[in-house]
PDB file of C-alpha atoms in Angstrom:
ATOM      1  CA  MET A 847      75.490 -60.765  34.277  1.00  0.00           C
ATOM      2  CA  THR A 848      72.490 -58.394  34.274  1.00  0.00           C
ATOM      3  CA  ARG A 849      72.197 -58.622  38.051  1.00  0.00           C
ATOM      4  CA  PHE A 850      75.919 -57.827  38.422  1.00  0.00           C
ATOM      5  CA  ARG A 851      75.564 -54.748  36.196  1.00  0.00           C
ATOM      6  CA  GLU A 852      72.561 -53.556  38.197  1.00  0.00           C
ATOM      7  CA  SER A 853      74.500 -54.020  41.425  1.00  0.00           C
ATOM      8  CA  VAL A 854      77.483 -52.060  40.095  1.00  0.00           C
ATOM      9  CA  ARG A 855      75.189 -49.314  38.842  1.00  0.00           C
ATOM     10  CA  SER A 856      73.430 -49.125  42.210  1.00  0.00           C
ATOM     11  CA  LEU A 857      76.771 -48.818  44.018  1.00  0.00           C
ATOM     12  CA  LEU A 858      77.880 -46.128  41.581  1.00  0.00           C
ATOM     13  CA  ARG A 859      74.693 -44.144  42.155  1.00  0.00           C
ATOM     14  CA  GLU A 860      75.063 -44.392  45.921  1.00  0.00           C
ATOM     15  CA  ARG A 861      78.682 -43.233  45.735  1.00  0.00           C
ATOM     16  CA  VAL A 862      77.693 -40.272  43.559  1.00  0.00           C
ATOM     17  CA  LEU A 863      74.785 -39.356  45.828  1.00  0.00           C
ATOM     18  CA  ASP A 864      76.964 -39.625  48.942  1.00  0.00           C
ATOM     19  CA  ALA A 865      79.473 -37.271  47.332  1.00  0.00           C
ATOM     20  CA  ALA A 866      76.769 -34.835  46.214  1.00  0.00           C
ATOM     21  CA  HIS A 867      75.205 -34.928  49.690  1.00  0.00           C
ATOM     22  CA  ARG A 868      78.517 -33.924  51.293  1.00  0.00           C
ATOM     23  CA  LEU A 869      79.084 -31.147  48.762  1.00  0.00           C
ATOM     24  CA  VAL A 870      75.581 -29.698  49.175  1.00  0.00           C
ATOM     25  CA  ALA A 871      75.965 -29.862  52.962  1.00  0.00           C
ATOM     26  CA  ASP A 872      79.284 -27.996  52.743  1.00  0.00           C
ATOM     27  CA  ASP A 873      78.616 -25.491  49.962  1.00  0.00           C
ATOM     28  CA  GLY A 874      74.848 -25.423  49.379  1.00  0.00           C
ATOM     29  CA  TRP A 875      72.983 -26.429  46.255  1.00  0.00           C
ATOM     30  CA  SER A 876      74.039 -23.368  44.287  1.00  0.00           C
ATOM     31  CA  GLY A 877      77.700 -24.281  44.825  1.00  0.00           C
ATOM     32  CA  LEU A 878      77.291 -27.808  43.496  1.00  0.00           C
ATOM     33  CA  ARG A 879      79.091 -28.491  40.220  1.00  0.00           C
ATOM     34  CA  MET A 880      78.950 -31.764  38.313  1.00  0.00           C
ATOM     35  CA  THR A 881      82.740 -31.668  37.960  1.00  0.00           C
ATOM     36  CA  SER A 882      83.079 -31.493  41.751  1.00  0.00           C
ATOM     37  CA  VAL A 883      80.621 -34.353  42.209  1.00  0.00           C
ATOM     38  CA  ALA A 884      82.523 -36.532  39.738  1.00  0.00           C
ATOM     39  CA  ARG A 885      85.832 -35.774  41.429  1.00  0.00           C
ATOM     40  CA  ALA A 886      84.454 -36.381  44.947  1.00  0.00           C
ATOM     41  CA  ALA A 887      82.824 -39.658  43.842  1.00  0.00           C
ATOM     42  CA  GLY A 888      85.939 -40.823  42.008  1.00  0.00           C
ATOM     43  CA  VAL A 889      84.229 -41.183  38.638  1.00  0.00           C
ATOM     44  CA  SER A 890      84.677 -39.474  35.296  1.00  0.00           C
ATOM     45  CA  ARG A 891      82.432 -36.591  34.290  1.00  0.00           C
ATOM     46  CA  GLN A 892      81.214 -38.670  31.375  1.00  0.00           C
ATOM     47  CA  THR A 893      80.190 -41.501  33.711  1.00  0.00           C
ATOM     48  CA  LEU A 894      78.357 -39.023  35.896  1.00  0.00           C
ATOM     49  CA  TYR A 895      76.520 -37.473  32.942  1.00  0.00           C
ATOM     50  CA  ASN A 896      75.704 -40.915  31.534  1.00  0.00           C
ATOM     51  CA  GLU A 897      74.128 -41.924  34.835  1.00  0.00           C
ATOM     52  CA  PHE A 898      72.311 -38.702  35.770  1.00  0.00           C
ATOM     53  CA  GLY A 899      72.301 -36.423  32.741  1.00  0.00           C
ATOM     54  CA  ALA A 900      72.147 -33.111  34.604  1.00  0.00           C
ATOM     55  CA  LYS A 901      72.541 -31.450  37.970  1.00  0.00           C
ATOM     56  CA  GLU A 902      68.747 -31.377  38.409  1.00  0.00           C
ATOM     57  CA  ALA A 903      68.611 -35.165  38.125  1.00  0.00           C
ATOM     58  CA  VAL A 904      71.216 -35.441  40.894  1.00  0.00           C
ATOM     59  CA  GLY A 905      69.059 -33.100  42.991  1.00  0.00           C
ATOM     60  CA  GLY A 906      65.938 -35.140  42.393  1.00  0.00           C
ATOM     61  CA  ALA A 907      67.762 -38.363  43.296  1.00  0.00           C
ATOM     62  CA  LEU A 908      69.160 -36.766  46.462  1.00  0.00           C
ATOM     63  CA  VAL A 909      65.711 -35.638  47.580  1.00  0.00           C
ATOM     64  CA  ARG A 910      64.132 -39.040  46.809  1.00  0.00           C
ATOM     65  CA  ARG A 911      66.834 -40.888  48.747  1.00  0.00           C
ATOM     66  CA  GLU A 912      66.535 -38.562  51.732  1.00  0.00           C
ATOM     67  CA  LEU A 913      62.753 -38.886  51.627  1.00  0.00           C
ATOM     68  CA  GLU A 914      63.013 -42.679  51.735  1.00  0.00           C
ATOM     69  CA  ARG A 915      65.216 -42.425  54.822  1.00  0.00           C
ATOM     70  CA  PHE A 916      62.759 -40.053  56.487  1.00  0.00           C
ATOM     71  CA  LEU A 917      59.799 -42.296  55.684  1.00  0.00           C
ATOM     72  CA  VAL A 918      61.440 -45.363  57.217  1.00  0.00           C
ATOM     73  CA  GLY A 919      61.975 -43.429  60.456  1.00  0.00           C
ATOM     74  CA  ILE A 920      58.472 -41.964  60.382  1.00  0.00           C
ATOM     75  CA  GLN A 921      56.973 -45.424  59.855  1.00  0.00           C
ATOM     76  CA  GLY A 922      58.759 -46.631  62.980  1.00  0.00           C
ATOM     77  CA  GLU A 923      57.375 -43.738  65.016  1.00  0.00           C
ATOM     78  CA  LEU A 924      53.847 -44.291  63.719  1.00  0.00           C
ATOM     79  CA  ASP A 925      53.971 -48.025  64.389  1.00  0.00           C
ATOM     80  CA  ALA A 926      55.013 -47.375  67.975  1.00  0.00           C
ATOM     81  CA  HIS A 927      51.764 -45.423  68.508  1.00  0.00           C
ATOM     82  CA  ARG A 928      49.350 -47.394  66.329  1.00  0.00           C
ATOM     83  CA  GLY A 929      45.725 -46.810  67.257  1.00  0.00           C
ATOM     84  CA  ASP A 930      46.278 -43.386  68.854  1.00  0.00           C
ATOM     85  CA  VAL A 931      45.952 -40.726  66.156  1.00  0.00           C
ATOM     86  CA  ARG A 932      47.273 -37.841  68.232  1.00  0.00           C
ATOM     87  CA  ALA A 933      50.234 -39.737  69.678  1.00  0.00           C
ATOM     88  CA  ALA A 934      51.163 -41.222  66.300  1.00  0.00           C
ATOM     89  CA  ALA A 935      50.916 -37.842  64.561  1.00  0.00           C
ATOM     90  CA  ALA A 936      52.968 -36.103  67.272  1.00  0.00           C
ATOM     91  CA  ALA A 937      55.645 -38.813  67.158  1.00  0.00           C
ATOM     92  CA  GLY A 938      55.865 -38.854  63.360  1.00  0.00           C
ATOM     93  CA  VAL A 939      55.894 -35.074  62.973  1.00  0.00           C
ATOM     94  CA  GLY A 940      58.307 -34.600  65.885  1.00  0.00           C
ATOM     95  CA  TYR A 941      60.706 -37.124  64.374  1.00  0.00           C
ATOM     96  CA  THR A 942      60.492 -35.420  60.980  1.00  0.00           C
ATOM     97  CA  LEU A 943      61.085 -31.915  62.324  1.00  0.00           C
ATOM     98  CA  ARG A 944      64.009 -33.002  64.520  1.00  0.00           C
ATOM     99  CA  GLN A 945      65.644 -34.908  61.681  1.00  0.00           C
ATOM    100  CA  ALA A 946      65.131 -32.014  59.259  1.00  0.00           C
ATOM    101  CA  ALA A 947      66.640 -29.512  61.707  1.00  0.00           C
ATOM    102  CA  ASP A 948      69.821 -31.605  61.982  1.00  0.00           C
ATOM    103  CA  ASN A 949      70.015 -32.735  58.350  1.00  0.00           C
ATOM    104  CA  PRO A 950      72.841 -31.057  56.422  1.00  0.00           C
ATOM    105  CA  LEU A 951      71.134 -31.627  53.057  1.00  0.00           C
ATOM    106  CA  VAL A 952      67.905 -29.976  54.217  1.00  0.00           C
ATOM    107  CA  LYS A 953      69.919 -27.082  55.661  1.00  0.00           C
ATOM    108  CA  GLY A 954      71.795 -26.748  52.376  1.00  0.00           C
ATOM    109  CA  VAL A 955      68.512 -26.626  50.474  1.00  0.00           C
ATOM    110  CA  LEU A 956      66.993 -24.010  52.749  1.00  0.00           C
ATOM    111  CA  LEU A 957      70.096 -21.829  52.854  1.00  0.00           C
ATOM    112  CA  ALA A 958      70.358 -21.991  49.066  1.00  0.00           C
ATOM    113  CA  ASP A 959      66.806 -20.671  48.790  1.00  0.00           C
ATOM    114  CA  ARG A 960      67.615 -17.704  50.978  1.00  0.00           C
ATOM    115  CA  GLY A 961      70.429 -16.891  48.587  1.00  0.00           C
ATOM    116  CA  GLY A 962      68.061 -16.959  45.621  1.00  0.00           C
ATOM    117  CA  GLU A 963      68.930 -20.419  44.250  1.00  0.00           C
ATOM    118  CA  ASP A 964      65.741 -22.440  44.547  1.00  0.00           C
ATOM    119  CA  ASP A 965      66.289 -25.360  42.165  1.00  0.00           C
ATOM    120  CA  LEU A 966      66.435 -27.957  44.926  1.00  0.00           C
ATOM    121  CA  LEU A 967      63.941 -26.280  47.269  1.00  0.00           C
ATOM    122  CA  GLN A 968      61.185 -26.764  44.707  1.00  0.00           C
ATOM    123  CA  TYR A 969      61.198 -30.490  45.524  1.00  0.00           C
ATOM    124  CA  LEU A 970      59.953 -29.531  48.984  1.00  0.00           C
ATOM    125  CA  THR A 971      57.631 -26.727  47.967  1.00  0.00           C
ATOM    126  CA  THR A 972      56.263 -26.440  44.429  1.00  0.00           C
ATOM    127  CA  ARG A 973      56.834 -29.851  42.848  1.00  0.00           C
ATOM    128  CA  PRO A 974      54.179 -32.327  43.939  1.00  0.00           C
ATOM    129  CA  GLU A 975      56.585 -35.245  43.650  1.00  0.00           C
ATOM    130  CA  PRO A 976      58.402 -36.790  45.292  1.00  0.00           C
ATOM    131  CA  VAL A 977      57.744 -35.314  48.721  1.00  0.00           C
ATOM    132  CA  PHE A 978      54.003 -34.683  48.835  1.00  0.00           C
ATOM    133  CA  GLY A 979      52.846 -37.580  46.712  1.00  0.00           C
ATOM    134  CA  THR A 980      55.101 -40.172  48.320  1.00  0.00           C
ATOM    135  CA  ALA A 981      54.524 -39.002  51.889  1.00  0.00           C
ATOM    136  CA  MET A 982      50.761 -38.803  51.431  1.00  0.00           C
ATOM    137  CA  ALA A 983      50.591 -42.251  49.844  1.00  0.00           C
ATOM    138  CA  MET A 984      52.582 -43.776  52.715  1.00  0.00           C
ATOM    139  CA  LEU A 985      50.530 -42.002  55.377  1.00  0.00           C
ATOM    140  CA  ASP A 986      47.220 -42.821  53.712  1.00  0.00           C
ATOM    141  CA  ALA A 987      48.153 -46.507  53.593  1.00  0.00           C
ATOM    142  CA  TYR A 988      49.122 -46.367  57.269  1.00  0.00           C
ATOM    143  CA  ALA A 989      45.997 -44.433  58.302  1.00  0.00           C
ATOM    144  CA  SER A 990      43.572 -46.709  56.459  1.00  0.00           C
ATOM    145  CA  GLU A 991      45.026 -49.655  58.351  1.00  0.00           C
ATOM    146  CA  ALA A 992      45.670 -48.036  61.756  1.00  0.00           C
ATOM    147  CA  TRP A 993      42.548 -45.828  61.909  1.00  0.00           C
ATOM    148  CA  PRO A 994      39.818 -47.990  60.319  1.00  0.00           C
ATOM    149  CA  GLU A 995      37.086 -46.054  62.110  1.00  0.00           C
ATOM    150  CA  VAL A 996      37.989 -42.779  60.351  1.00  0.00           C
ATOM    151  CA  ASP A 997      35.912 -42.185  57.224  1.00  0.00           C
ATOM    152  CA  GLU A 998      37.762 -41.938  53.923  1.00  0.00           C
ATOM    153  CA  GLU A 999      37.198 -38.205  53.390  1.00  0.00           C
ATOM    154  CA  SER A1000      38.333 -37.238  56.895  1.00  0.00           C
ATOM    155  CA  ARG A1001      41.330 -39.542  56.591  1.00  0.00           C
ATOM    156  CA  GLY A1002      42.358 -38.006  53.262  1.00  0.00           C
ATOM    157  CA  LEU A1003      42.046 -34.479  54.645  1.00  0.00           C
ATOM    158  CA  ALA A1004      43.997 -35.370  57.800  1.00  0.00           C
ATOM    159  CA  VAL A1005      46.802 -36.946  55.768  1.00  0.00           C
ATOM    160  CA  GLU A1006      47.069 -33.964  53.437  1.00  0.00           C
ATOM    161  CA  VAL A1007      47.064 -31.478  56.298  1.00  0.00           C
ATOM    162  CA  ILE A1008      49.708 -33.294  58.332  1.00  0.00           C
ATOM    163  CA  VAL A1009      52.052 -33.559  55.327  1.00  0.00           C
ATOM    164  CA  ARG A1010      51.595 -29.951  54.205  1.00  0.00           C
ATOM    165  CA  LEU A1011      51.915 -28.496  57.706  1.00  0.00           C
ATOM    166  CA  THR A1012      54.990 -30.581  58.438  1.00  0.00           C
ATOM    167  CA  VAL A1013      56.728 -29.472  55.231  1.00  0.00           C
ATOM    168  CA  SER A1014      55.737 -25.887  56.018  1.00  0.00           C
ATOM    169  CA  HIS A1015      57.352 -26.170  59.456  1.00  0.00           C
ATOM    170  CA  ILE A1016      60.496 -27.673  57.905  1.00  0.00           C
ATOM    171  CA  VAL A1017      60.801 -24.766  55.481  1.00  0.00           C
ATOM    172  CA  GLN A1018      59.861 -22.071  57.994  1.00  0.00           C
ATOM    173  CA  PRO A1019      59.966 -23.252  61.628  1.00  0.00           C
ATOM    174  CA  VAL A1020      57.949 -21.108  64.027  1.00  0.00           C
ATOM    175  CA  ALA A1021      58.379 -23.107  67.239  1.00  0.00           C
ATOM    176  CA  PRO A1022      60.548 -25.888  68.669  1.00  0.00           C
ATOM    177  CA  PRO A1023      59.920 -29.253  66.955  1.00  0.00           C
ATOM    178  CA  GLU A1024      58.022 -30.786  69.880  1.00  0.00           C
ATOM    179  CA  GLU A1025      55.641 -27.837  70.169  1.00  0.00           C
ATOM    180  CA  SER A1026      54.996 -27.772  66.428  1.00  0.00           C
ATOM    181  CA  ALA A1027      54.460 -31.551  66.467  1.00  0.00           C
ATOM    182  CA  ARG A1028      51.968 -31.242  69.326  1.00  0.00           C
ATOM    183  CA  ARG A1029      49.971 -28.569  67.492  1.00  0.00           C
ATOM    184  CA  ILE A1030      49.991 -30.402  64.144  1.00  0.00           C
ATOM    185  CA  ALA A1031      48.906 -33.600  65.920  1.00  0.00           C
ATOM    186  CA  ALA A1032      45.973 -31.773  67.559  1.00  0.00           C
ATOM    187  CA  ILE A1033      44.878 -30.380  64.186  1.00  0.00           C
ATOM    188  CA  THR A1034      45.202 -33.822  62.583  1.00  0.00           C
ATOM    189  CA  GLU A1035      43.081 -35.433  65.292  1.00  0.00           C
ATOM    190  CA  ARG A1036      40.340 -32.808  64.934  1.00  0.00           C
ATOM    191  CA  ILE A1037      40.201 -33.343  61.185  1.00  0.00           C
ATOM    192  CA  ALA A1038      40.237 -37.136  61.493  1.00  0.00           C
ATOM    193  CA  TYR A1039      37.487 -37.037  64.125  1.00  0.00           C
ATOM    194  CA  PRO A1040      35.435 -33.922  63.319  1.00  0.00           C
ATOM    195  CA  GLY A1041      32.784 -34.888  65.871  1.00  0.00           C
ATOM    196  CA  GLY A1042      35.346 -35.487  68.607  1.00  0.00           C
ATOM    197  CA  GLY A1043      35.007 -39.265  68.388  1.00  0.00           C
ATOM    198  CA  ALA A1044      38.667 -40.178  68.996  1.00  0.00           C
TER     199      ALA A1044
END
């Protein structure tokens, strides 16, 4: 019975998050109302509040779910270039920047910030979790396995730099994704191998 309840709750959460994702993509974060989410998800407002509590909790859940999807794709790109720091970094960053540019939720977050509503943008910029902490933990685990010759300090610095620069380029792109990925990969390689030992 407990497993059934957990399954139903998981399906409910996914339905709510799918509805919220569509609404944010269409109207931006500032236009999101819990009443609209409940209606779009086909649940009562009380059910929605019981599950999430507040709009900010929906935002946090949206960002965490999107981050998980990004990380699965990034892991695939990294694995395809295991052993080559520059190629892996370029592939992972390029994937991230391309996906972010086409992602309606990310666009909704960034457009909302330009309009002065920054509640959801803070998950990408000022809140350390979930984006920075989760991404750095995943990349550090990958790097310690894929780049065993890189010392721990250099590896930690390279991981932090690649995550922070990538998020910076998502929030404020300055070049096409492939060019930004190439540059971030070069920086990452120089930090990972400060003596040029790649």
